[in-house]
Amino acid sequence: MKKSAWILWAVLAATAAPAGATTVSLAADGQWVGFNVNDLDAVSQGVEWIDNANSLSPGFGSPLSFAFTVAAGFTGYLSVVDAGFSGDTFSIRNQGTLLGLTSTVPVTSFDTAVDRGLDYAAAFADRANFSSSTFSLGAGSYLITGSLAQSLVFDGLPLNATAGALNLTMAPVPEPATLAAMLLGLGLVAGAVRRRG
């Protein structure tokens, strides 16, 4: 085979090769970890969460997933929020199965959208404008992916580009005896309030 044929074959093979996904280990430290959506940068030209932190990275534009494990005896709390400009919502999946959607917010136009930049905590607190949700997760291994379910519009068309973030915290599941005592205590308080009223 001639050298030019080898070069052509190598270029075709490289461009035909499927892009690998980028998987990030998500720590249960409550810190926001950002992701992006951009149908122009995505290898698939879709609206899934993508790795686009560095355009020179081999993973640039590839689908982005977050992996973590919730240990037995714990409950995980996964929070997801839209950021940047208001008006976007997300569909969240665990190992390909729909986990849920972020909250409903009005579709906005780019020129009137609220801008929180990448202040994820401020966006999470602004529930009127920014879509968010917190999912309670039992023990097990998780591989979380997401995609844009609703996009703000630019010149009347979906922009299909946004930023968002997620964070994970964990808390021990109460022991049955502790839970029973807590419920009994709440019952006693409710009874005392009722007698006073």
mmCIF file of C-alpha atoms in Angstrom:
data_model
loop_
_atom_site.group_PDB
_atom_site.id
_atom_site.type_symbol
_atom_site.label_atom_id
_atom_site.label_comp_id
_atom_site.label_asym_id
_atom_site.label_seq_id
_atom_site.Cartn_x
_atom_site.Cartn_y
_atom_site.Cartn_z
ATOM 1 C CA MET A 1 0.000 0.000 0.000
ATOM 2 C CA LYS A 2 1.302 3.446 -0.899
ATOM 3 C CA LYS A 3 2.150 5.981 1.775
ATOM 4 C CA SER A 4 -0.685 8.314 0.677
ATOM 5 C CA ALA A 5 -3.179 5.436 0.918
ATOM 6 C CA TRP A 6 -1.991 4.665 4.481
ATOM 7 C CA ILE A 7 -2.411 8.307 5.465
ATOM 8 C CA LEU A 8 -5.908 8.432 3.955
ATOM 9 C CA TRP A 9 -6.839 5.157 5.714
ATOM 10 C CA ALA A 10 -5.513 6.489 9.067
ATOM 11 C CA VAL A 11 -7.473 9.735 8.717
ATOM 12 C CA LEU A 12 -10.677 7.880 7.846
ATOM 13 C CA ALA A 13 -10.198 5.418 10.710
ATOM 14 C CA ALA A 14 -9.598 8.227 13.188
ATOM 15 C CA THR A 15 -12.657 10.186 12.113
ATOM 16 C CA ALA A 16 -14.867 7.076 12.057
ATOM 17 C CA ALA A 17 -13.821 5.871 15.498
ATOM 18 C CA PRO A 18 -16.531 6.369 18.110
ATOM 19 C CA ALA A 19 -15.676 8.918 20.769
ATOM 20 C CA GLY A 20 -15.216 7.534 24.234
ATOM 21 C CA ALA A 21 -17.149 8.872 27.148
ATOM 22 C CA THR A 22 -15.542 10.813 29.973
ATOM 23 C CA THR A 23 -16.378 9.495 33.435
ATOM 24 C CA VAL A 24 -15.748 11.595 36.541
ATOM 25 C CA SER A 25 -15.738 10.167 40.067
ATOM 26 C CA LEU A 26 -18.150 12.269 42.086
ATOM 27 C CA ALA A 27 -17.113 12.754 45.719
ATOM 28 C CA ALA A 28 -19.763 12.987 48.435
ATOM 29 C CA ASP A 29 -18.381 16.315 49.665
ATOM 30 C CA GLY A 30 -21.232 18.637 48.681
ATOM 31 C CA GLN A 31 -19.016 20.527 46.200
ATOM 32 C CA TRP A 32 -20.579 21.555 42.900
ATOM 33 C CA VAL A 33 -19.037 19.863 39.841
ATOM 34 C CA GLY A 34 -19.840 21.551 36.535
ATOM 35 C CA PHE A 35 -20.878 20.126 33.197
ATOM 36 C CA ASN A 36 -21.789 21.648 29.844
ATOM 37 C CA VAL A 37 -24.231 21.150 27.010
ATOM 38 C CA ASN A 38 -23.513 22.426 23.521
ATOM 39 C CA ASP A 39 -24.852 20.773 20.393
ATOM 40 C CA LEU A 40 -22.073 22.417 18.346
ATOM 41 C CA ASP A 41 -19.275 20.999 20.539
ATOM 42 C CA ALA A 42 -20.829 17.586 21.234
ATOM 43 C CA VAL A 43 -19.311 14.781 19.191
ATOM 44 C CA SER A 44 -22.849 13.468 18.640
ATOM 45 C CA GLN A 45 -24.180 16.987 17.857
ATOM 46 C CA GLY A 46 -26.737 16.215 20.595
ATOM 47 C CA VAL A 47 -27.739 17.870 23.854
ATOM 48 C CA GLU A 48 -26.229 15.419 26.347
ATOM 49 C CA TRP A 49 -23.879 16.564 29.118
ATOM 50 C CA ILE A 50 -20.417 16.781 27.587
ATOM 51 C CA ASP A 51 -16.774 17.211 28.495
ATOM 52 C CA ASN A 52 -15.766 20.550 27.024
ATOM 53 C CA ALA A 53 -13.407 21.943 29.643
ATOM 54 C CA ASN A 54 -10.480 22.015 27.217
ATOM 55 C CA SER A 55 -10.832 21.989 23.435
ATOM 56 C CA LEU A 56 -7.364 20.403 23.128
ATOM 57 C CA SER A 57 -8.318 17.459 25.358
ATOM 58 C CA PRO A 58 -8.886 14.105 23.619
ATOM 59 C CA GLY A 59 -12.228 13.848 25.450
ATOM 60 C CA PHE A 60 -13.510 17.233 24.254
ATOM 61 C CA GLY A 61 -17.167 16.988 23.241
ATOM 62 C CA SER A 62 -17.569 13.405 24.438
ATOM 63 C CA PRO A 63 -20.497 12.378 26.667
ATOM 64 C CA LEU A 64 -19.875 13.065 30.348
ATOM 65 C CA SER A 65 -20.950 10.784 33.191
ATOM 66 C CA PHE A 66 -20.504 10.857 36.964
ATOM 67 C CA ALA A 67 -19.781 7.688 38.945
ATOM 68 C CA PHE A 68 -20.188 7.109 42.680
ATOM 69 C CA THR A 69 -21.297 4.502 45.196
ATOM 70 C CA VAL A 70 -23.688 4.890 48.110
ATOM 71 C CA ALA A 71 -22.611 2.495 50.870
ATOM 72 C CA ALA A 72 -25.064 0.308 52.797
ATOM 73 C CA GLY A 73 -26.495 2.192 55.751
ATOM 74 C CA PHE A 74 -26.364 5.541 53.932
ATOM 75 C CA THR A 75 -28.643 7.641 51.745
ATOM 76 C CA GLY A 76 -27.133 9.708 48.951
ATOM 77 C CA TYR A 77 -28.543 13.096 47.988
ATOM 78 C CA LEU A 78 -27.744 14.096 44.411
ATOM 79 C CA SER A 79 -28.559 17.722 43.549
ATOM 80 C CA VAL A 80 -28.581 18.997 39.954
ATOM 81 C CA VAL A 81 -28.946 22.634 38.881
ATOM 82 C CA ASP A 82 -29.026 24.664 35.682
ATOM 83 C CA ALA A 83 -26.576 27.573 35.645
ATOM 84 C CA GLY A 84 -25.520 30.421 33.420
ATOM 85 C CA PHE A 85 -28.783 31.757 31.990
ATOM 86 C CA SER A 86 -32.234 30.748 33.259
ATOM 87 C CA GLY A 87 -34.755 28.724 31.272
ATOM 88 C CA ASP A 88 -33.131 25.289 30.840
ATOM 89 C CA THR A 89 -34.187 21.958 32.344
ATOM 90 C CA PHE A 90 -32.449 18.562 32.427
ATOM 91 C CA SER A 91 -33.328 14.910 32.154
ATOM 92 C CA ILE A 92 -31.163 12.795 34.498
ATOM 93 C CA ARG A 93 -30.413 9.092 34.017
ATOM 94 C CA ASN A 94 -28.741 6.412 36.095
ATOM 95 C CA GLN A 95 -27.101 3.700 33.998
ATOM 96 C CA GLY A 96 -29.414 4.618 31.118
ATOM 97 C CA THR A 97 -32.663 4.513 33.132
ATOM 98 C CA LEU A 98 -34.545 7.752 33.745
ATOM 99 C CA LEU A 99 -33.958 8.953 37.307
ATOM 100 C CA GLY A 100 -36.047 12.107 36.865
ATOM 101 C CA LEU A 101 -36.233 15.658 35.592
ATOM 102 C CA THR A 102 -35.195 18.919 37.136
ATOM 103 C CA SER A 103 -37.963 21.299 38.189
ATOM 104 C CA THR A 104 -40.116 23.147 35.689
ATOM 105 C CA VAL A 105 -39.170 26.733 34.875
ATOM 106 C CA PRO A 106 -40.477 29.054 32.165
ATOM 107 C CA VAL A 107 -38.713 29.009 28.820
ATOM 108 C CA THR A 108 -36.865 32.295 28.524
ATOM 109 C CA SER A 109 -35.288 34.235 25.720
ATOM 110 C CA PHE A 110 -31.530 34.839 25.828
ATOM 111 C CA ASP A 111 -31.987 38.602 25.901
ATOM 112 C CA THR A 112 -34.309 38.501 28.966
ATOM 113 C CA ALA A 113 -32.885 35.488 30.835
ATOM 114 C CA VAL A 114 -31.581 35.854 34.387
ATOM 115 C CA ASP A 115 -27.775 35.470 34.446
ATOM 116 C CA ARG A 116 -26.099 33.835 37.467
ATOM 117 C CA GLY A 117 -22.870 32.959 35.648
ATOM 118 C CA LEU A 118 -21.357 29.837 37.175
ATOM 119 C CA ASP A 119 -22.549 30.606 40.711
ATOM 120 C CA TYR A 120 -24.232 27.221 41.173
ATOM 121 C CA ALA A 121 -25.307 27.905 44.771
ATOM 122 C CA ALA A 122 -27.048 31.147 43.719
ATOM 123 C CA ALA A 123 -28.784 29.364 40.836
ATOM 124 C CA PHE A 124 -29.861 26.519 43.171
ATOM 125 C CA ALA A 125 -31.352 29.086 45.581
ATOM 126 C CA ASP A 126 -33.219 30.869 42.735
ATOM 127 C CA ARG A 127 -35.914 28.246 42.165
ATOM 128 C CA ALA A 128 -38.195 30.678 40.323
ATOM 129 C CA ASN A 129 -35.740 31.055 37.441
ATOM 130 C CA PHE A 130 -33.306 28.114 37.565
ATOM 131 C CA SER A 131 -34.303 24.476 37.279
ATOM 132 C CA SER A 132 -33.021 22.098 39.953
ATOM 133 C CA SER A 133 -33.815 18.851 41.763
ATOM 134 C CA THR A 134 -32.447 16.728 44.560
ATOM 135 C CA PHE A 135 -32.715 12.950 44.288
ATOM 136 C CA SER A 136 -32.619 10.629 47.306
ATOM 137 C CA LEU A 137 -30.591 7.508 46.457
ATOM 138 C CA GLY A 138 -30.287 4.196 48.280
ATOM 139 C CA ALA A 139 -27.245 1.972 48.592
ATOM 140 C CA GLY A 140 -25.679 0.974 45.271
ATOM 141 C CA SER A 141 -23.426 2.036 42.414
ATOM 142 C CA TYR A 142 -24.492 4.904 40.193
ATOM 143 C CA LEU A 143 -23.465 6.196 36.764
ATOM 144 C CA ILE A 144 -25.273 9.491 36.222
ATOM 145 C CA THR A 145 -25.721 11.113 32.816
ATOM 146 C CA GLY A 146 -27.994 13.883 31.663
ATOM 147 C CA SER A 147 -29.309 15.828 28.734
ATOM 148 C CA LEU A 148 -31.076 19.072 28.029
ATOM 149 C CA ALA A 149 -34.852 18.635 28.210
ATOM 150 C CA GLN A 150 -35.726 22.310 27.632
ATOM 151 C CA SER A 151 -33.527 25.080 26.289
ATOM 152 C CA LEU A 152 -33.770 28.837 26.510
ATOM 153 C CA VAL A 153 -34.258 30.406 23.109
ATOM 154 C CA PHE A 154 -32.145 32.736 20.998
ATOM 155 C CA ASP A 155 -33.841 34.537 18.099
ATOM 156 C CA GLY A 156 -36.822 32.219 18.533
ATOM 157 C CA LEU A 157 -34.822 28.962 18.308
ATOM 158 C CA PRO A 158 -33.554 26.694 21.110
ATOM 159 C CA LEU A 159 -29.981 27.689 21.996
ATOM 160 C CA ASN A 160 -29.087 24.085 22.983
ATOM 161 C CA ALA A 161 -26.075 25.276 24.959
ATOM 162 C CA THR A 162 -25.843 25.737 28.714
ATOM 163 C CA ALA A 163 -23.892 24.992 31.850
ATOM 164 C CA GLY A 164 -24.988 23.145 34.946
ATOM 165 C CA ALA A 165 -23.639 21.341 37.968
ATOM 166 C CA LEU A 166 -24.316 18.549 40.389
ATOM 167 C CA ASN A 167 -23.206 17.693 43.890
ATOM 168 C CA LEU A 168 -23.470 14.702 46.187
ATOM 169 C CA THR A 169 -23.866 14.414 49.938
ATOM 170 C CA MET A 170 -24.518 11.364 52.098
ATOM 171 C CA ALA A 171 -26.158 10.816 55.453
ATOM 172 C CA PRO A 172 -26.495 7.679 57.564
ATOM 173 C CA VAL A 173 -29.878 5.961 57.484
ATOM 174 C CA PRO A 174 -31.393 6.201 60.996
ATOM 175 C CA GLU A 175 -31.438 2.950 63.000
ATOM 176 C CA PRO A 176 -34.990 1.556 63.382
ATOM 177 C CA ALA A 177 -34.961 2.233 67.152
ATOM 178 C CA THR A 178 -33.805 5.836 66.595
ATOM 179 C CA LEU A 179 -36.477 6.350 63.949
ATOM 180 C CA ALA A 180 -39.181 4.930 66.247
ATOM 181 C CA ALA A 181 -38.060 7.192 69.108
ATOM 182 C CA MET A 182 -38.056 10.201 66.804
ATOM 183 C CA LEU A 183 -41.591 9.435 65.575
ATOM 184 C CA LEU A 184 -42.795 8.907 69.158
ATOM 185 C CA GLY A 185 -41.271 12.256 70.159
ATOM 186 C CA LEU A 186 -42.950 14.023 67.247
ATOM 187 C CA GLY A 187 -46.259 12.414 68.232
ATOM 188 C CA LEU A 188 -45.894 13.614 71.819
ATOM 189 C CA VAL A 189 -45.086 17.161 70.680
ATOM 190 C CA ALA A 190 -48.072 17.173 68.307
ATOM 191 C CA GLY A 191 -50.346 15.930 71.137
ATOM 192 C CA ALA A 192 -49.104 18.626 73.497
ATOM 193 C CA VAL A 193 -49.656 21.324 70.880
ATOM 194 C CA ARG A 194 -53.171 20.006 70.202
ATOM 195 C CA ARG A 195 -54.075 20.085 73.961
ATOM 196 C CA ARG A 196 -52.823 23.670 74.276
ATOM 197 C CA GLY A 197 -54.847 24.806 71.253
#
